[in-house]
Short mmCIF file of C-alpha atoms and ligand atoms in Angstrom, two decimals:
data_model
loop_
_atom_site.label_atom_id
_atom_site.label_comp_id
_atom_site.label_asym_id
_atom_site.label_seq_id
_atom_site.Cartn_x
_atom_site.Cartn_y
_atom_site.Cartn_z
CA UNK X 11 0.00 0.00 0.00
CA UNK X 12 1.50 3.50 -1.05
CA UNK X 13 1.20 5.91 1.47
CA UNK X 14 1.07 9.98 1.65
CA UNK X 15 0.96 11.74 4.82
CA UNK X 16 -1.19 15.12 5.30
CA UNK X 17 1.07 16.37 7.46
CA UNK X 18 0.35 19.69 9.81
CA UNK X 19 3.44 21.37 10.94
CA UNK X 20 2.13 24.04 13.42
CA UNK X 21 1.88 27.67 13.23
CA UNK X 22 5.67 28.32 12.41
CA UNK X 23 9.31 26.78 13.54
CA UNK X 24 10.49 23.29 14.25
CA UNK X 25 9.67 23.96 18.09
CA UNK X 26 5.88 23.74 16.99
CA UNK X 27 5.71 20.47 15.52
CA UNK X 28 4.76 17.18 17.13
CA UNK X 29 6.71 14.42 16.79
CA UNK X 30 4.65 12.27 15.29
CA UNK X 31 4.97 15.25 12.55
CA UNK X 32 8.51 15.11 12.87
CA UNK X 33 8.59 11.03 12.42
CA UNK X 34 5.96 11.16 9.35
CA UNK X 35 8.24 14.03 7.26
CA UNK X 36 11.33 11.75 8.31
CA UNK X 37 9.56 8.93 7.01
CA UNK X 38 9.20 10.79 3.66
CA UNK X 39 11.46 10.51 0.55
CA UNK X 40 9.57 13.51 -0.91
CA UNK X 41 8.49 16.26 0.71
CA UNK X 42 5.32 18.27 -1.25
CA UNK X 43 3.07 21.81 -0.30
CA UNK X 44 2.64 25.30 -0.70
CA UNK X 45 6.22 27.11 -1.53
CA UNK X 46 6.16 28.99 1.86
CA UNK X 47 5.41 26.02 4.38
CA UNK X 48 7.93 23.41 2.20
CA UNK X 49 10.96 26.50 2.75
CA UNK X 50 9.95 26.34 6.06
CA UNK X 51 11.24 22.60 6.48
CA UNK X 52 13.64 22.60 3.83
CA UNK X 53 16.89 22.75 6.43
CA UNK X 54 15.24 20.29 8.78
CA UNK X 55 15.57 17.49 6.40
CA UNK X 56 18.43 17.98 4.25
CA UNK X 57 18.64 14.82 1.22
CA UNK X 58 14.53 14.53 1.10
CA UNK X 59 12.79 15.67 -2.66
CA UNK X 60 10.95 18.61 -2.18
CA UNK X 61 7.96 19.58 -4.80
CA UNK X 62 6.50 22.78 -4.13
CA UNK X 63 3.40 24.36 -5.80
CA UNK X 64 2.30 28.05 -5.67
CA UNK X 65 -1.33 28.67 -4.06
CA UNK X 66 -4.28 27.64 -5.09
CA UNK X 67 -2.96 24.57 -7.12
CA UNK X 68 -3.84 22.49 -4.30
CA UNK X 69 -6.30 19.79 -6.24
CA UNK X 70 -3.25 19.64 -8.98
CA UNK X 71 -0.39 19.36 -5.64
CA UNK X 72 -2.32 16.18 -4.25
CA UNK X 73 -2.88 14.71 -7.23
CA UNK X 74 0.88 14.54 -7.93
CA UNK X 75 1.73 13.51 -4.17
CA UNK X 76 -0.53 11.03 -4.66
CA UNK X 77 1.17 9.70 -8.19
CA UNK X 78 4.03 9.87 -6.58
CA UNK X 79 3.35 7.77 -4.13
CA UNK X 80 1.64 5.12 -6.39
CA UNK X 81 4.82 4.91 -8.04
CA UNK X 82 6.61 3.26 -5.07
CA UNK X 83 7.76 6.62 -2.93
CA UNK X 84 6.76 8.04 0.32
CA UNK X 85 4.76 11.39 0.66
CA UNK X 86 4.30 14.10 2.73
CA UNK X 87 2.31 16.91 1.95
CA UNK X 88 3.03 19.45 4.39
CA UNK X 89 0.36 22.20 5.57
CA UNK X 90 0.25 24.71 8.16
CA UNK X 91 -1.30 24.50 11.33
CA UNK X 92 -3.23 21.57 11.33
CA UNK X 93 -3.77 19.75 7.74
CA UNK X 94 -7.41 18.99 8.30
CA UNK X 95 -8.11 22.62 9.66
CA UNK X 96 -8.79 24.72 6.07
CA UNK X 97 -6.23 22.11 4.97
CA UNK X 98 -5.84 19.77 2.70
CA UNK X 99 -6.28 16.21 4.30
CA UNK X 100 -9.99 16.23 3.78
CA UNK X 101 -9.13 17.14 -0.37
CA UNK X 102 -6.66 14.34 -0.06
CA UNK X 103 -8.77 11.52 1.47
CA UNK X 104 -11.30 12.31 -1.42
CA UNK X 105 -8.91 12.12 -4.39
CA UNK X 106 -7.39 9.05 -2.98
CA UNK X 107 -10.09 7.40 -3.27
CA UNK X 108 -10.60 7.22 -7.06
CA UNK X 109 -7.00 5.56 -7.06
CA UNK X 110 -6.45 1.71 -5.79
CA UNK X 111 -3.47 0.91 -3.12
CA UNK X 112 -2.99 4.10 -1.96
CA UNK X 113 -3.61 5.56 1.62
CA UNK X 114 -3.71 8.36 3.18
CA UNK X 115 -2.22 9.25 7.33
CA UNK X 116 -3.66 12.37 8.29
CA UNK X 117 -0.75 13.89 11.07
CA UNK X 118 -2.56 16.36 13.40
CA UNK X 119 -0.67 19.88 14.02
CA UNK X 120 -1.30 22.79 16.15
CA UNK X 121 -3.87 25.01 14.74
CA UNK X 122 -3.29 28.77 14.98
CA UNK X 123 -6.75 28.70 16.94
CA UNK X 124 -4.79 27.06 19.98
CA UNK X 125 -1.00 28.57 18.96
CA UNK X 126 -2.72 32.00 18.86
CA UNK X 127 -4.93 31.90 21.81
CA UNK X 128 -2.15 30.65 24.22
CA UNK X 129 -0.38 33.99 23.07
CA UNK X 130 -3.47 35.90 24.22
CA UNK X 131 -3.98 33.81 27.33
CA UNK X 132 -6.66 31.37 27.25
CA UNK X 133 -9.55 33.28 24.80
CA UNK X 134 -11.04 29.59 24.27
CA UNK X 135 -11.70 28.25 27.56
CA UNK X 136 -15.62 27.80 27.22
CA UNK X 137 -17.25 26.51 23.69
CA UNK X 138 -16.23 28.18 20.87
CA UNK X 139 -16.53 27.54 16.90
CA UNK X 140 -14.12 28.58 14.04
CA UNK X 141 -15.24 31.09 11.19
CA UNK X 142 -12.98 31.35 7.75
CA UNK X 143 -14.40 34.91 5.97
CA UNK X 144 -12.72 33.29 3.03
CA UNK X 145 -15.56 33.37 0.17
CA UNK X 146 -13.36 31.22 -2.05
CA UNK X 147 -14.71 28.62 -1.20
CA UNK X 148 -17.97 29.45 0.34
CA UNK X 149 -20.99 31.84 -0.37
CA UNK X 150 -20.41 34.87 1.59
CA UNK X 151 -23.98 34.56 2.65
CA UNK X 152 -23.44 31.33 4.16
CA UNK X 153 -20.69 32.89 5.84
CA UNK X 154 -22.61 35.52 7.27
CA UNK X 155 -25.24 33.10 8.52
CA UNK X 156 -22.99 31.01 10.60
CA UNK X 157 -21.62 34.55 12.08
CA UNK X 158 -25.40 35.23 13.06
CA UNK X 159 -25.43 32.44 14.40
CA UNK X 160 -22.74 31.77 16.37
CA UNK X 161 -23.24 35.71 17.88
CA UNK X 162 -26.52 35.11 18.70
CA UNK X 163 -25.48 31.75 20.94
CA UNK X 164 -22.82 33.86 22.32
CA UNK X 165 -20.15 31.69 21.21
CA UNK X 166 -16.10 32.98 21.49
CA UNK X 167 -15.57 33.30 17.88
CA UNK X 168 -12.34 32.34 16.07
CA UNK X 169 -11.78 33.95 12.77
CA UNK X 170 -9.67 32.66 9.93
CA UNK X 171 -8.53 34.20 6.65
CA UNK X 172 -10.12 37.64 7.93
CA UNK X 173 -9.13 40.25 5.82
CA UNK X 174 -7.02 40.46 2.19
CA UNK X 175 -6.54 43.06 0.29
CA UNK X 176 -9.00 41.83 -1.81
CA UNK X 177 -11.38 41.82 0.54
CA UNK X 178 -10.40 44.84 2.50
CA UNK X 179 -14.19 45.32 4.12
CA UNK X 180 -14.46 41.39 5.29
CA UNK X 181 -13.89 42.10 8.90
CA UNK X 182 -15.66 45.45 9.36
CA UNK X 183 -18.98 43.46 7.42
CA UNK X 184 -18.61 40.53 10.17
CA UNK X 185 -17.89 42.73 13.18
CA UNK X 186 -21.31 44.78 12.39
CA UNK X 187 -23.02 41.29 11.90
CA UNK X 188 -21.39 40.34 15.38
CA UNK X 189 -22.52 43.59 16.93
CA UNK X 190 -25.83 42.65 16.40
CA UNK X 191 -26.18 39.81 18.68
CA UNK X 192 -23.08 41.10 20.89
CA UNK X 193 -22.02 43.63 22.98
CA UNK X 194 -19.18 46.41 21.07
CA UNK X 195 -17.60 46.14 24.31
CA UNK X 196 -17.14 42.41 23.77
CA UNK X 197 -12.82 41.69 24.45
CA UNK X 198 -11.41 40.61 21.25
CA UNK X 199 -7.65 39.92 20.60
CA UNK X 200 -5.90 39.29 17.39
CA UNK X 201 -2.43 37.48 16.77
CA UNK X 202 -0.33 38.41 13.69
CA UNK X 203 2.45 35.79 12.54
CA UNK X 204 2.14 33.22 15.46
CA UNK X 205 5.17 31.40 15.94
CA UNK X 206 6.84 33.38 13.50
CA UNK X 207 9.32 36.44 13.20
CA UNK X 208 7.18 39.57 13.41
CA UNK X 209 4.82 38.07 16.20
CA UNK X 210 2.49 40.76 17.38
CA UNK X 211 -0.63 40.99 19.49
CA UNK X 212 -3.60 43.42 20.96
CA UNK X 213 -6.54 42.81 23.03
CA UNK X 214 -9.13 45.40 21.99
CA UNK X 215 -13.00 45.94 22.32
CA UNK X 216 -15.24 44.31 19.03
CA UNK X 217 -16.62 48.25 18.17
CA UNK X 218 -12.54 49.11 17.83
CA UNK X 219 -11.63 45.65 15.99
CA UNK X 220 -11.82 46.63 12.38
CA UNK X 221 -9.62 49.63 12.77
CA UNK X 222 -6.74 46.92 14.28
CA UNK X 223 -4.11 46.13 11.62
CA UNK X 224 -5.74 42.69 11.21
CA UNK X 225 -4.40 40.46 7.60
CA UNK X 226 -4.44 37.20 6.58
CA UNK X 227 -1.55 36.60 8.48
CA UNK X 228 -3.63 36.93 11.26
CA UNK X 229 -6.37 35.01 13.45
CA UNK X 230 -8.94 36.91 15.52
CA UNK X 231 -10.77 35.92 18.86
CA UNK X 232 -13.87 37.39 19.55
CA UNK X 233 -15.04 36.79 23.04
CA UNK X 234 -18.20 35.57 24.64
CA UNK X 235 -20.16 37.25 27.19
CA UNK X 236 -18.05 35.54 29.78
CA UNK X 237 -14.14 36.57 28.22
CA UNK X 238 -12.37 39.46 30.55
CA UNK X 239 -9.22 40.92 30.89
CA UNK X 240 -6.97 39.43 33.38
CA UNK X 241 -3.79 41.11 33.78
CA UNK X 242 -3.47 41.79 30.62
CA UNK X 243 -4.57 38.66 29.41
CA UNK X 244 -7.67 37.46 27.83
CA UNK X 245 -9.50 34.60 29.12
CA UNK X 246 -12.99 33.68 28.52
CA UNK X 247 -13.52 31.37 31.93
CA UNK X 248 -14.32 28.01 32.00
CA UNK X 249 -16.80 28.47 35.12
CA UNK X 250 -14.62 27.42 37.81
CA UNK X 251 -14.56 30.19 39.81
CA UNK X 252 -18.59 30.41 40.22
CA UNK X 253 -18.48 26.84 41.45
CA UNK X 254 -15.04 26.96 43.56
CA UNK X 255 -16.58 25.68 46.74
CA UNK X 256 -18.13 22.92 45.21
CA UNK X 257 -15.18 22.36 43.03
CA UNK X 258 -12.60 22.05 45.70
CA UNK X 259 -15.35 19.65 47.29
CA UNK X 260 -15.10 17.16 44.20
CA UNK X 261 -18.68 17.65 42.96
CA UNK X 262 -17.98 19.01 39.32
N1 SAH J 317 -4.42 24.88 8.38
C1 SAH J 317 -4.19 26.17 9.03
C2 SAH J 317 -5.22 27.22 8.59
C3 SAH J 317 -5.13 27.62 7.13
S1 SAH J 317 -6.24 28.92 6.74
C4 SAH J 317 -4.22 25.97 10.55
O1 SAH J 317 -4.69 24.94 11.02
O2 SAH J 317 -3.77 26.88 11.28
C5 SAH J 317 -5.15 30.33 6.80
C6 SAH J 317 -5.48 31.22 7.98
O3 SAH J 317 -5.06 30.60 9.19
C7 SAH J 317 -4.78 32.57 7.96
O4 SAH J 317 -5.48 33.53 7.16
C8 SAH J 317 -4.79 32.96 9.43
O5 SAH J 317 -6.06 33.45 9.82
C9 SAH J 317 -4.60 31.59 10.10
N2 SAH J 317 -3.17 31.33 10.36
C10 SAH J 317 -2.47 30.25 9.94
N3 SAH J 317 -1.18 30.31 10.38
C11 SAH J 317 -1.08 31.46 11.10
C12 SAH J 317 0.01 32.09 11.82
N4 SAH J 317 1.23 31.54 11.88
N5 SAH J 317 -0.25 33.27 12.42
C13 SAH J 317 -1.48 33.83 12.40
N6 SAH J 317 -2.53 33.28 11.74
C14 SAH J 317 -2.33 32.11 11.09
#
């Protein structure tokens, strides 16, 4: 049976990737993705193949891993974050399919959801649900129904791909959508290149969000009712504290 990995390798340097992730690109004679994640591994494994492709040639970069790997050599497509997170393991299960012998190990990674909100302090800590504003992909109107929806049951919101130049007014049309259900003093926080050089945060307010210097290097955490500041840090609390006696008595 061939095999290609769907590797995720974190949010930027070695120090982010799990070692199964490690083992599965060690495993690999050929090492396949997106220009900018593949140069990010290059130096780690000196003597592997590398095969990059530039954006949006993803159905034509799995296709080829896959080949590849039907002719008798090991794959691993690399991706960043997590490879079944707006990745490409899902794409890669599906083509798979239509070929015989080949099969497909899907290596989880650290989403910039968790990478970013550990940077912020701990934005996620109650339930939570991820919104891309890419429109790619997906009907902007579906996009703006599931950001109804998750507002209006007061969800912490995580958003990916949230603004390009392309689409300049993405975040500013979500945050008024958000600011119907939610308060505009709602504590939001953005992270710009997690794990990478040029790291920066901010914890602001959801009214002062689409002024922030937000890209699509960036992921942005809108909070719940619930999320404060903590010394400097935003958390949106799990519940503990309401419960502490009980807590400490074993009853939760
Ligand atoms: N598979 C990736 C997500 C790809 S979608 C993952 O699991 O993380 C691309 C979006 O992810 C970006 O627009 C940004 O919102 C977010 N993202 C990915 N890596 C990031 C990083 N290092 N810093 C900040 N945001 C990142």
């Amino acid at each position: 049976m061939s095999k290609v990995y769907a590797v995720g390798i974190g949010p930027g340097g070695e120090e982010f990737f799990t070692q199964e992730a490690k083992a599965a690109l060690e495993r690999a004679d050929v090492i396949a993705g997106y220009t900018v994640y593949v140069d990010l591994v290059r130096d780690m494994f000196p003597g592997k193949e590398f095969f990059t492709t530039p954006m949006k040639q993803e159905i034509e970069r799995c296709r080829w891993a896959i080949e590849t790997a039907c002719s008798g050599k090991t794959v691993a497509v690399v991706c960043s974050g997590d490879a079944g997170v707006y990745g490409m393991a899902g794409l890669m299960i599906e083509l798979a399919d239509q070929y015989d012998d080949v099969e497909i190990e899907v290596v989880a990674g650290v989403t910039a959801a968790n990478s970013g909100a550990a940077v912020l302090g701990a934005p996620l800590g109650h339930d939570f649900c991820l919104i891309s504003l890419s429109d790619l992909l997906t009907p902007w109107e579906l996009i703006e129904k599931r950001l109804h929806c998750a507002s209006e049951a007061d969800f912490a919101i995580c958003l990916y791909n949230p603004r390009s130049k392309k689409r300049a007014d993405y975040l500013q049309k979500a945050c008024n959508i958000m600011m119907e259900h939610k308060s505009p003093d709602t504590i939001c926080g953005w992270v710009k290149n997690i794990g990478r050089e040029g790291q920066e945060y901010n914890i602001v307010k959801l009214s002062e969000l689409e002024n922030e210097p937000v890209d699509m290097f960036t992921t942005v955490f809108i909070g719940s009712a619930t999320t404060k500041v903590i010394a400097g840090r935003m958390v949106t609390p799990r519940g503990y504290e309401k419960h502490e006696d009980s807590y400490f008595r074993g009853n939760i």
